[in-house]
């Protein structure tokens, strides 16, 4: 049973927990792996699937899902707006690319990862994900600090000079 609590008075014991009489924010939600929502913001070369979102469970300050990157595929250059993004590598060896000009000249930095690794992407930082493997799909779990997935596709990478928001300046 995918229910909030079996002893809750008036609890709906129906087969579909979405039909519960409780409001979305008054119960736990179980999102099965096969029930992820593919109707999300997309970046070329990647498939994103929402698990936890405002639409699926009523979340207000978090989005969580999976991204699948096919072999020898790269996303478009993009950023995630005001979202802080945390990435957990589940499968494969995806690479995360951004520009750094701390040495005086903008250089592409490539972070190579393995299963179990984590990546943090600050708000508005342009980047790209790549899967250089000729054979294996890369799969990552993503959590964002906004309710929904924000993806702003860009024509190229650039260095973020002044971070927007709190502490900018």
Short mmCIF file of N, CA and C in Angstrom, two decimals:
data_model
loop_
_atom_site.label_atom_id
_atom_site.label_comp_id
_atom_site.label_asym_id
_atom_site.label_seq_id
_atom_site.Cartn_x
_atom_site.Cartn_y
_atom_site.Cartn_z
N UNK A 1 0.85 -1.19 0.00
CA UNK A 1 0.00 0.00 0.00
C UNK A 1 0.88 1.23 0.00
N UNK A 2 0.64 2.15 -0.88
CA UNK A 2 1.40 3.39 -0.99
C UNK A 2 0.68 4.49 -0.24
N UNK A 3 0.46 4.31 1.03
CA UNK A 3 -0.38 5.23 1.78
C UNK A 3 0.39 6.01 2.81
N UNK A 4 -0.20 7.09 3.29
CA UNK A 4 0.41 7.92 4.32
C UNK A 4 0.51 7.15 5.63
N UNK A 5 -0.61 6.61 6.09
CA UNK A 5 -0.61 5.82 7.32
C UNK A 5 -1.88 4.98 7.34
N UNK A 6 -1.76 3.67 7.49
CA UNK A 6 -2.95 2.82 7.40
C UNK A 6 -3.95 3.03 8.52
N UNK A 7 -3.56 3.61 9.64
CA UNK A 7 -4.48 3.79 10.77
C UNK A 7 -5.11 5.18 10.81
N UNK A 8 -4.83 6.01 9.81
CA UNK A 8 -5.37 7.36 9.78
C UNK A 8 -6.89 7.29 9.60
N UNK A 9 -7.68 7.92 10.50
CA UNK A 9 -9.14 7.89 10.36
C UNK A 9 -9.56 8.45 9.00
N UNK A 10 -10.48 7.77 8.36
CA UNK A 10 -11.00 8.23 7.09
C UNK A 10 -10.01 8.05 5.94
N UNK A 11 -8.95 7.26 6.17
CA UNK A 11 -7.92 7.07 5.15
C UNK A 11 -8.48 6.32 3.95
N UNK A 12 -8.12 6.78 2.78
CA UNK A 12 -8.53 6.15 1.54
C UNK A 12 -7.64 4.94 1.29
N UNK A 13 -8.21 3.75 1.23
CA UNK A 13 -7.44 2.54 0.98
C UNK A 13 -7.56 2.11 -0.47
N UNK A 14 -7.94 3.04 -1.35
CA UNK A 14 -8.09 2.71 -2.77
C UNK A 14 -6.75 2.38 -3.41
N UNK A 15 -6.78 1.83 -4.61
CA UNK A 15 -5.56 1.41 -5.28
C UNK A 15 -4.69 2.57 -5.75
N UNK A 16 -5.24 3.75 -5.95
CA UNK A 16 -4.48 4.89 -6.44
C UNK A 16 -4.33 5.92 -5.34
N UNK A 17 -3.10 6.08 -4.77
CA UNK A 17 -2.92 7.02 -3.66
C UNK A 17 -3.20 8.47 -4.05
N UNK A 18 -3.18 8.77 -5.37
CA UNK A 18 -3.49 10.14 -5.80
C UNK A 18 -4.96 10.48 -5.58
N UNK A 19 -5.78 9.47 -5.34
CA UNK A 19 -7.20 9.70 -5.12
C UNK A 19 -7.52 9.92 -3.64
N UNK A 20 -6.53 10.04 -2.80
CA UNK A 20 -6.74 10.24 -1.38
C UNK A 20 -7.50 11.54 -1.14
N UNK A 21 -8.33 11.53 -0.09
CA UNK A 21 -9.07 12.73 0.28
C UNK A 21 -8.15 13.76 0.96
N UNK A 22 -6.98 13.33 1.39
CA UNK A 22 -6.03 14.25 2.03
C UNK A 22 -5.42 15.18 0.99
N UNK A 23 -5.18 16.44 1.37
CA UNK A 23 -4.48 17.35 0.44
C UNK A 23 -3.07 16.83 0.17
N UNK A 24 -2.50 17.21 -0.98
CA UNK A 24 -1.16 16.76 -1.36
C UNK A 24 -0.12 16.98 -0.26
N UNK A 25 -0.20 18.10 0.43
CA UNK A 25 0.83 18.46 1.41
C UNK A 25 0.53 17.92 2.81
N UNK A 26 -0.45 17.00 2.92
CA UNK A 26 -0.78 16.44 4.22
C UNK A 26 -0.47 14.94 4.28
N UNK A 27 0.28 14.44 3.31
CA UNK A 27 0.58 13.02 3.28
C UNK A 27 1.91 12.77 2.57
N UNK A 28 2.47 11.60 2.78
CA UNK A 28 3.67 11.20 2.07
C UNK A 28 3.29 10.73 0.67
N UNK A 29 4.25 10.77 -0.23
CA UNK A 29 4.02 10.34 -1.60
C UNK A 29 5.07 9.32 -1.99
N UNK A 30 4.63 8.30 -2.68
CA UNK A 30 5.53 7.27 -3.20
C UNK A 30 5.48 7.37 -4.72
N UNK A 31 6.58 7.76 -5.33
CA UNK A 31 6.65 7.84 -6.78
C UNK A 31 7.49 6.66 -7.25
N UNK A 32 6.84 5.73 -7.91
CA UNK A 32 7.53 4.53 -8.39
C UNK A 32 8.43 4.87 -9.59
N UNK A 33 9.50 4.10 -9.73
CA UNK A 33 10.47 4.33 -10.80
C UNK A 33 9.80 4.36 -12.17
N UNK A 34 8.80 3.52 -12.39
CA UNK A 34 8.12 3.49 -13.67
C UNK A 34 7.11 4.59 -13.87
N UNK A 35 6.90 5.43 -12.86
CA UNK A 35 5.88 6.48 -12.94
C UNK A 35 6.49 7.87 -13.11
N UNK A 36 7.77 7.96 -13.45
CA UNK A 36 8.40 9.26 -13.62
C UNK A 36 7.79 9.97 -14.82
N UNK A 37 7.72 11.29 -14.75
CA UNK A 37 7.06 12.12 -15.76
C UNK A 37 8.09 12.67 -16.74
N UNK A 38 7.99 12.29 -18.00
CA UNK A 38 8.91 12.76 -19.03
C UNK A 38 8.52 14.09 -19.64
N UNK A 39 7.42 14.68 -19.19
CA UNK A 39 6.96 15.97 -19.72
C UNK A 39 7.63 17.10 -18.94
N UNK A 40 8.96 17.25 -19.14
CA UNK A 40 9.74 18.23 -18.40
C UNK A 40 10.52 19.10 -19.38
N UNK A 41 11.14 20.16 -18.86
CA UNK A 41 12.02 20.98 -19.68
C UNK A 41 13.17 20.09 -20.16
N UNK A 42 13.49 20.17 -21.43
CA UNK A 42 14.51 19.30 -22.00
C UNK A 42 15.67 20.11 -22.58
N UNK A 43 16.79 19.46 -22.61
CA UNK A 43 17.99 19.99 -23.24
C UNK A 43 18.39 18.97 -24.29
N UNK A 44 18.83 19.42 -25.45
CA UNK A 44 19.21 18.50 -26.51
C UNK A 44 20.18 17.44 -26.02
N UNK A 45 19.94 16.18 -26.40
CA UNK A 45 20.83 15.08 -26.05
C UNK A 45 20.55 14.43 -24.72
N UNK A 46 19.52 14.89 -24.01
CA UNK A 46 19.23 14.35 -22.68
C UNK A 46 17.74 14.07 -22.56
N UNK A 47 17.41 13.12 -21.67
CA UNK A 47 16.01 12.86 -21.33
C UNK A 47 15.87 13.08 -19.84
N UNK A 48 15.02 14.03 -19.44
CA UNK A 48 14.78 14.32 -18.02
C UNK A 48 13.42 13.76 -17.62
N UNK A 49 13.37 13.21 -16.40
CA UNK A 49 12.15 12.63 -15.87
C UNK A 49 11.92 13.18 -14.47
N UNK A 50 10.77 13.80 -14.25
CA UNK A 50 10.44 14.34 -12.93
C UNK A 50 9.89 13.25 -12.03
N UNK A 51 10.33 13.26 -10.79
CA UNK A 51 9.78 12.37 -9.77
C UNK A 51 9.03 13.20 -8.74
N UNK A 52 9.71 14.18 -8.18
CA UNK A 52 9.14 15.06 -7.16
C UNK A 52 9.02 16.45 -7.78
N UNK A 53 7.81 16.97 -7.87
CA UNK A 53 7.58 18.30 -8.44
C UNK A 53 6.29 18.87 -7.88
N UNK A 54 6.05 20.12 -8.16
CA UNK A 54 4.80 20.74 -7.74
C UNK A 54 3.60 20.02 -8.32
N UNK A 55 3.69 19.64 -9.58
CA UNK A 55 2.58 18.96 -10.22
C UNK A 55 2.36 17.54 -9.72
N UNK A 56 3.43 16.84 -9.41
CA UNK A 56 3.27 15.43 -9.02
C UNK A 56 2.93 15.24 -7.55
N UNK A 57 3.53 16.04 -6.66
CA UNK A 57 3.31 15.81 -5.23
C UNK A 57 2.99 17.09 -4.45
N UNK A 58 2.95 18.24 -5.15
CA UNK A 58 2.65 19.49 -4.46
C UNK A 58 3.86 20.15 -3.81
N UNK A 59 5.09 19.75 -4.19
CA UNK A 59 6.27 20.38 -3.59
C UNK A 59 6.32 21.86 -3.97
N UNK A 60 6.85 22.66 -3.08
CA UNK A 60 6.93 24.11 -3.32
C UNK A 60 8.36 24.61 -3.49
N UNK A 61 9.35 23.90 -2.92
CA UNK A 61 10.71 24.41 -2.95
C UNK A 61 11.74 23.39 -3.41
N UNK A 62 11.30 22.30 -4.01
CA UNK A 62 12.25 21.29 -4.48
C UNK A 62 11.70 20.59 -5.71
N UNK A 63 12.61 20.24 -6.59
CA UNK A 63 12.32 19.39 -7.75
C UNK A 63 13.36 18.29 -7.72
N UNK A 64 12.94 17.06 -8.04
CA UNK A 64 13.87 15.95 -8.06
C UNK A 64 13.48 14.99 -9.17
N UNK A 65 14.49 14.48 -9.85
CA UNK A 65 14.22 13.54 -10.92
C UNK A 65 15.48 12.90 -11.43
N UNK A 66 15.36 12.27 -12.58
CA UNK A 66 16.48 11.58 -13.21
C UNK A 66 16.77 12.21 -14.57
N UNK A 67 18.04 12.13 -14.96
CA UNK A 67 18.42 12.50 -16.31
C UNK A 67 19.20 11.34 -16.90
N UNK A 68 18.87 10.99 -18.12
CA UNK A 68 19.54 9.92 -18.86
C UNK A 68 20.25 10.55 -20.05
N UNK A 69 21.54 10.22 -20.19
CA UNK A 69 22.33 10.74 -21.30
C UNK A 69 22.83 9.54 -22.10
N UNK A 70 22.44 9.46 -23.35
CA UNK A 70 22.82 8.34 -24.21
C UNK A 70 24.33 8.32 -24.44
N UNK A 71 24.87 7.17 -24.85
CA UNK A 71 26.30 7.09 -25.16
C UNK A 71 26.71 8.14 -26.20
N UNK A 72 27.92 8.65 -26.04
CA UNK A 72 28.51 9.63 -26.96
C UNK A 72 27.56 10.81 -27.24
N UNK A 73 26.95 11.32 -26.18
CA UNK A 73 25.99 12.41 -26.29
C UNK A 73 26.36 13.52 -25.33
N UNK A 74 26.07 14.74 -25.74
CA UNK A 74 26.27 15.91 -24.88
C UNK A 74 24.99 16.74 -24.87
N UNK A 75 24.72 17.35 -23.73
CA UNK A 75 23.58 18.27 -23.65
C UNK A 75 23.95 19.55 -24.39
N UNK A 76 22.97 20.37 -24.58
CA UNK A 76 23.24 21.73 -25.04
C UNK A 76 23.85 22.49 -23.87
N UNK A 77 24.49 23.60 -24.15
CA UNK A 77 24.94 24.49 -23.08
C UNK A 77 23.68 25.08 -22.45
N UNK A 78 23.67 25.17 -21.12
CA UNK A 78 22.46 25.66 -20.45
C UNK A 78 22.79 26.07 -19.02
N UNK A 79 21.82 26.69 -18.35
CA UNK A 79 21.88 26.91 -16.90
C UNK A 79 20.49 26.65 -16.35
N UNK A 80 20.39 26.66 -15.01
CA UNK A 80 19.13 26.33 -14.36
C UNK A 80 18.54 27.51 -13.61
N UNK A 81 18.73 28.73 -14.16
CA UNK A 81 18.13 29.91 -13.57
C UNK A 81 18.49 30.05 -12.11
N UNK A 82 17.51 30.41 -11.30
CA UNK A 82 17.73 30.65 -9.87
C UNK A 82 17.94 29.38 -9.06
N UNK A 83 17.79 28.24 -9.69
CA UNK A 83 17.91 26.96 -8.98
C UNK A 83 19.34 26.62 -8.58
N UNK A 84 19.50 26.16 -7.35
CA UNK A 84 20.70 25.42 -6.98
C UNK A 84 20.42 23.99 -7.42
N UNK A 85 21.43 23.33 -7.97
CA UNK A 85 21.24 21.98 -8.48
C UNK A 85 22.27 21.04 -7.88
N UNK A 86 21.79 19.93 -7.33
CA UNK A 86 22.67 18.88 -6.81
C UNK A 86 22.48 17.65 -7.70
N UNK A 87 23.60 17.03 -8.07
CA UNK A 87 23.56 15.89 -8.98
C UNK A 87 24.27 14.71 -8.32
N UNK A 88 23.64 13.55 -8.37
CA UNK A 88 24.24 12.31 -7.85
C UNK A 88 24.37 11.34 -9.02
N UNK A 89 25.58 10.88 -9.30
CA UNK A 89 25.83 9.97 -10.41
C UNK A 89 25.44 8.55 -9.99
N UNK A 90 24.51 7.96 -10.73
CA UNK A 90 24.03 6.61 -10.44
C UNK A 90 24.72 5.59 -11.34
N UNK A 91 24.89 5.94 -12.61
CA UNK A 91 25.40 4.98 -13.58
C UNK A 91 26.26 5.72 -14.61
N UNK A 92 27.35 5.10 -15.00
CA UNK A 92 28.19 5.66 -16.05
C UNK A 92 29.23 6.63 -15.50
N UNK A 93 29.83 7.37 -16.43
CA UNK A 93 30.90 8.32 -16.09
C UNK A 93 30.65 9.65 -16.81
N UNK A 94 29.54 10.31 -16.48
CA UNK A 94 29.26 11.59 -17.15
C UNK A 94 30.31 12.64 -16.79
N UNK A 95 30.45 13.60 -17.69
CA UNK A 95 31.38 14.71 -17.48
C UNK A 95 30.58 16.00 -17.48
N UNK A 96 31.00 16.93 -16.62
CA UNK A 96 30.32 18.22 -16.47
C UNK A 96 31.32 19.30 -16.85
N UNK A 97 30.92 20.20 -17.76
CA UNK A 97 31.83 21.16 -18.36
C UNK A 97 31.34 22.57 -18.08
N UNK A 98 32.27 23.46 -17.69
CA UNK A 98 31.98 24.87 -17.50
C UNK A 98 33.23 25.67 -17.84
N UNK A 99 33.11 27.00 -17.90
CA UNK A 99 34.26 27.87 -18.18
C UNK A 99 34.76 28.52 -16.90
N UNK A 100 36.08 28.62 -16.77
CA UNK A 100 36.73 29.27 -15.62
C UNK A 100 37.77 30.24 -16.17
N UNK A 101 37.70 31.49 -15.73
CA UNK A 101 38.71 32.46 -16.17
C UNK A 101 39.55 32.98 -15.01
N UNK A 102 39.62 32.22 -13.93
CA UNK A 102 40.38 32.68 -12.77
C UNK A 102 41.87 32.83 -13.07
N UNK A 103 42.36 32.21 -14.13
CA UNK A 103 43.77 32.34 -14.53
C UNK A 103 43.98 33.47 -15.52
N UNK A 104 42.94 34.26 -15.81
CA UNK A 104 43.07 35.38 -16.74
C UNK A 104 42.52 35.09 -18.12
N UNK A 105 42.45 33.82 -18.51
CA UNK A 105 41.91 33.42 -19.80
C UNK A 105 40.83 32.37 -19.56
N UNK A 106 39.72 32.53 -20.26
CA UNK A 106 38.63 31.55 -20.09
C UNK A 106 39.07 30.19 -20.61
N UNK A 107 38.99 29.19 -19.72
CA UNK A 107 39.34 27.82 -20.09
C UNK A 107 38.19 26.89 -19.74
N UNK A 108 37.99 25.90 -20.60
CA UNK A 108 36.97 24.89 -20.33
C UNK A 108 37.47 23.95 -19.25
N UNK A 109 36.66 23.77 -18.22
CA UNK A 109 36.98 22.83 -17.14
C UNK A 109 36.04 21.64 -17.29
N UNK A 110 36.61 20.45 -17.24
CA UNK A 110 35.85 19.21 -17.40
C UNK A 110 35.97 18.40 -16.12
N UNK A 111 34.84 18.13 -15.47
CA UNK A 111 34.82 17.32 -14.26
C UNK A 111 34.37 15.91 -14.65
N UNK A 112 35.26 14.94 -14.50
CA UNK A 112 34.95 13.54 -14.82
C UNK A 112 34.44 12.86 -13.56
N UNK A 113 33.32 12.15 -13.67
CA UNK A 113 32.69 11.55 -12.49
C UNK A 113 32.56 10.04 -12.62
N UNK A 114 32.24 9.42 -11.50
CA UNK A 114 31.98 7.98 -11.41
C UNK A 114 30.73 7.77 -10.57
N UNK A 115 30.11 6.58 -10.65
CA UNK A 115 28.95 6.30 -9.82
C UNK A 115 29.25 6.56 -8.34
N UNK A 116 28.31 7.23 -7.68
CA UNK A 116 28.47 7.60 -6.27
C UNK A 116 28.94 9.03 -6.08
N UNK A 117 29.47 9.67 -7.12
CA UNK A 117 29.95 11.05 -7.02
C UNK A 117 28.77 12.03 -6.99
N UNK A 118 29.06 13.23 -6.48
CA UNK A 118 28.09 14.33 -6.43
C UNK A 118 28.68 15.55 -7.11
N UNK A 119 27.82 16.35 -7.72
CA UNK A 119 28.18 17.63 -8.34
C UNK A 119 27.21 18.68 -7.82
N UNK A 120 27.71 19.89 -7.54
CA UNK A 120 26.85 21.02 -7.19
C UNK A 120 26.98 22.07 -8.28
N UNK A 121 25.84 22.53 -8.80
CA UNK A 121 25.80 23.58 -9.82
C UNK A 121 25.09 24.78 -9.21
N UNK A 122 25.82 25.90 -8.98
CA UNK A 122 25.18 27.11 -8.44
C UNK A 122 24.20 27.72 -9.44
N UNK A 123 23.31 28.58 -8.96
CA UNK A 123 22.35 29.24 -9.86
C UNK A 123 23.04 29.98 -11.00
N UNK A 124 22.43 29.93 -12.16
CA UNK A 124 22.82 30.67 -13.37
C UNK A 124 24.16 30.27 -13.98
N UNK A 125 24.88 29.30 -13.44
CA UNK A 125 26.20 28.96 -13.99
C UNK A 125 26.02 28.13 -15.27
N UNK A 126 26.49 28.66 -16.41
CA UNK A 126 26.39 27.93 -17.67
C UNK A 126 27.27 26.67 -17.62
N UNK A 127 26.72 25.58 -18.12
CA UNK A 127 27.45 24.31 -18.11
C UNK A 127 26.85 23.39 -19.16
N UNK A 128 27.49 22.22 -19.27
CA UNK A 128 27.04 21.20 -20.21
C UNK A 128 27.36 19.85 -19.58
N UNK A 129 26.49 18.87 -19.80
CA UNK A 129 26.76 17.50 -19.38
C UNK A 129 27.08 16.68 -20.61
N UNK A 130 28.05 15.78 -20.46
CA UNK A 130 28.44 14.92 -21.57
C UNK A 130 28.58 13.48 -21.10
N UNK A 131 28.30 12.56 -22.00
CA UNK A 131 28.56 11.15 -21.75
C UNK A 131 29.49 10.67 -22.85
N UNK A 132 30.80 10.61 -22.57
CA UNK A 132 31.75 10.21 -23.61
C UNK A 132 31.78 8.71 -23.90
N UNK A 133 31.11 7.90 -23.11
CA UNK A 133 31.15 6.45 -23.30
C UNK A 133 30.55 6.07 -24.66
N UNK A 134 31.24 5.21 -25.40
CA UNK A 134 30.68 4.77 -26.67
C UNK A 134 29.58 3.71 -26.52
N UNK A 135 29.47 3.15 -25.30
CA UNK A 135 28.55 2.02 -25.10
C UNK A 135 27.47 2.20 -24.04
N UNK A 136 27.77 2.94 -22.97
CA UNK A 136 26.89 2.94 -21.80
C UNK A 136 26.17 4.27 -21.58
N UNK A 137 24.88 4.17 -21.29
CA UNK A 137 24.09 5.34 -20.90
C UNK A 137 24.56 5.83 -19.53
N UNK A 138 24.54 7.12 -19.32
CA UNK A 138 24.81 7.69 -18.00
C UNK A 138 23.47 8.08 -17.38
N UNK A 139 23.32 7.82 -16.07
CA UNK A 139 22.09 8.17 -15.36
C UNK A 139 22.47 8.92 -14.11
N UNK A 140 21.83 10.07 -13.89
CA UNK A 140 22.06 10.86 -12.69
C UNK A 140 20.72 11.20 -12.04
N UNK A 141 20.74 11.38 -10.73
CA UNK A 141 19.58 11.89 -9.99
C UNK A 141 19.87 13.35 -9.71
N UNK A 142 18.87 14.18 -9.97
CA UNK A 142 19.02 15.63 -9.82
C UNK A 142 18.02 16.14 -8.80
N UNK A 143 18.48 17.03 -7.91
CA UNK A 143 17.60 17.74 -7.00
C UNK A 143 17.84 19.23 -7.21
N UNK A 144 16.76 19.99 -7.31
CA UNK A 144 16.87 21.44 -7.51
C UNK A 144 16.09 22.17 -6.43
N UNK A 145 16.53 23.37 -6.13
CA UNK A 145 15.93 24.16 -5.06
C UNK A 145 14.67 24.90 -5.50
N UNK A 146 14.26 24.71 -6.72
CA UNK A 146 12.99 25.28 -7.18
C UNK A 146 12.02 24.14 -7.39
N UNK A 147 10.76 24.46 -7.36
CA UNK A 147 9.71 23.46 -7.46
C UNK A 147 9.77 22.71 -8.79
N UNK A 148 10.07 23.38 -9.84
CA UNK A 148 10.09 22.75 -11.15
C UNK A 148 11.49 22.83 -11.76
N UNK A 149 11.73 22.02 -12.77
CA UNK A 149 13.01 22.01 -13.47
C UNK A 149 13.10 23.24 -14.37
N UNK A 150 14.09 24.07 -14.14
CA UNK A 150 14.34 25.24 -14.98
C UNK A 150 15.53 24.91 -15.86
N UNK A 151 15.36 25.01 -17.17
CA UNK A 151 16.45 24.80 -18.10
C UNK A 151 16.44 25.95 -19.10
N UNK A 152 17.52 26.73 -19.10
CA UNK A 152 17.66 27.83 -20.05
C UNK A 152 18.79 27.45 -21.00
N UNK A 153 18.44 27.07 -22.23
CA UNK A 153 19.44 26.67 -23.21
C UNK A 153 20.19 27.90 -23.71
N UNK A 154 21.49 27.72 -23.95
CA UNK A 154 22.38 28.82 -24.33
C UNK A 154 23.11 28.46 -25.63
N UNK A 155 23.48 29.48 -26.44
CA UNK A 155 24.24 29.19 -27.66
C UNK A 155 25.69 28.80 -27.37
N UNK A 156 26.23 29.22 -26.20
CA UNK A 156 27.61 28.89 -25.86
C UNK A 156 27.81 29.02 -24.36
N UNK A 157 28.91 28.46 -23.87
CA UNK A 157 29.28 28.63 -22.47
C UNK A 157 29.89 30.01 -22.29
N UNK A 158 29.72 30.59 -21.12
CA UNK A 158 30.38 31.84 -20.77
C UNK A 158 30.65 31.83 -19.29
N UNK A 159 31.54 32.70 -18.85
CA UNK A 159 31.89 32.80 -17.44
C UNK A 159 30.87 33.69 -16.75
N UNK A 160 30.30 33.22 -15.65
CA UNK A 160 29.36 34.02 -14.87
C UNK A 160 30.17 34.98 -14.01
N UNK A 161 30.12 36.25 -14.33
CA UNK A 161 30.93 37.26 -13.64
C UNK A 161 30.34 37.65 -12.30
N UNK A 162 29.08 38.05 -12.28
CA UNK A 162 28.44 38.49 -11.04
C UNK A 162 27.27 37.56 -10.75
N UNK A 163 27.38 36.81 -9.69
CA UNK A 163 26.31 35.89 -9.33
C UNK A 163 25.07 36.65 -8.94
N UNK A 164 23.93 36.41 -9.60
CA UNK A 164 22.68 37.07 -9.23
C UNK A 164 22.21 36.61 -7.85
N UNK A 165 21.37 37.41 -7.24
CA UNK A 165 20.74 37.00 -5.99
C UNK A 165 21.54 37.39 -4.77
N UNK A 166 21.20 36.79 -3.62
CA UNK A 166 21.84 37.13 -2.35
C UNK A 166 23.36 36.96 -2.43
N UNK A 167 24.08 37.92 -1.91
CA UNK A 167 25.53 37.86 -1.87
C UNK A 167 26.18 38.32 -3.16
N UNK A 168 25.37 38.70 -4.18
CA UNK A 168 25.96 39.16 -5.44
C UNK A 168 26.61 40.51 -5.23
N UNK A 169 27.60 40.79 -6.04
CA UNK A 169 28.17 42.11 -5.95
C UNK A 169 29.58 42.09 -6.19
#
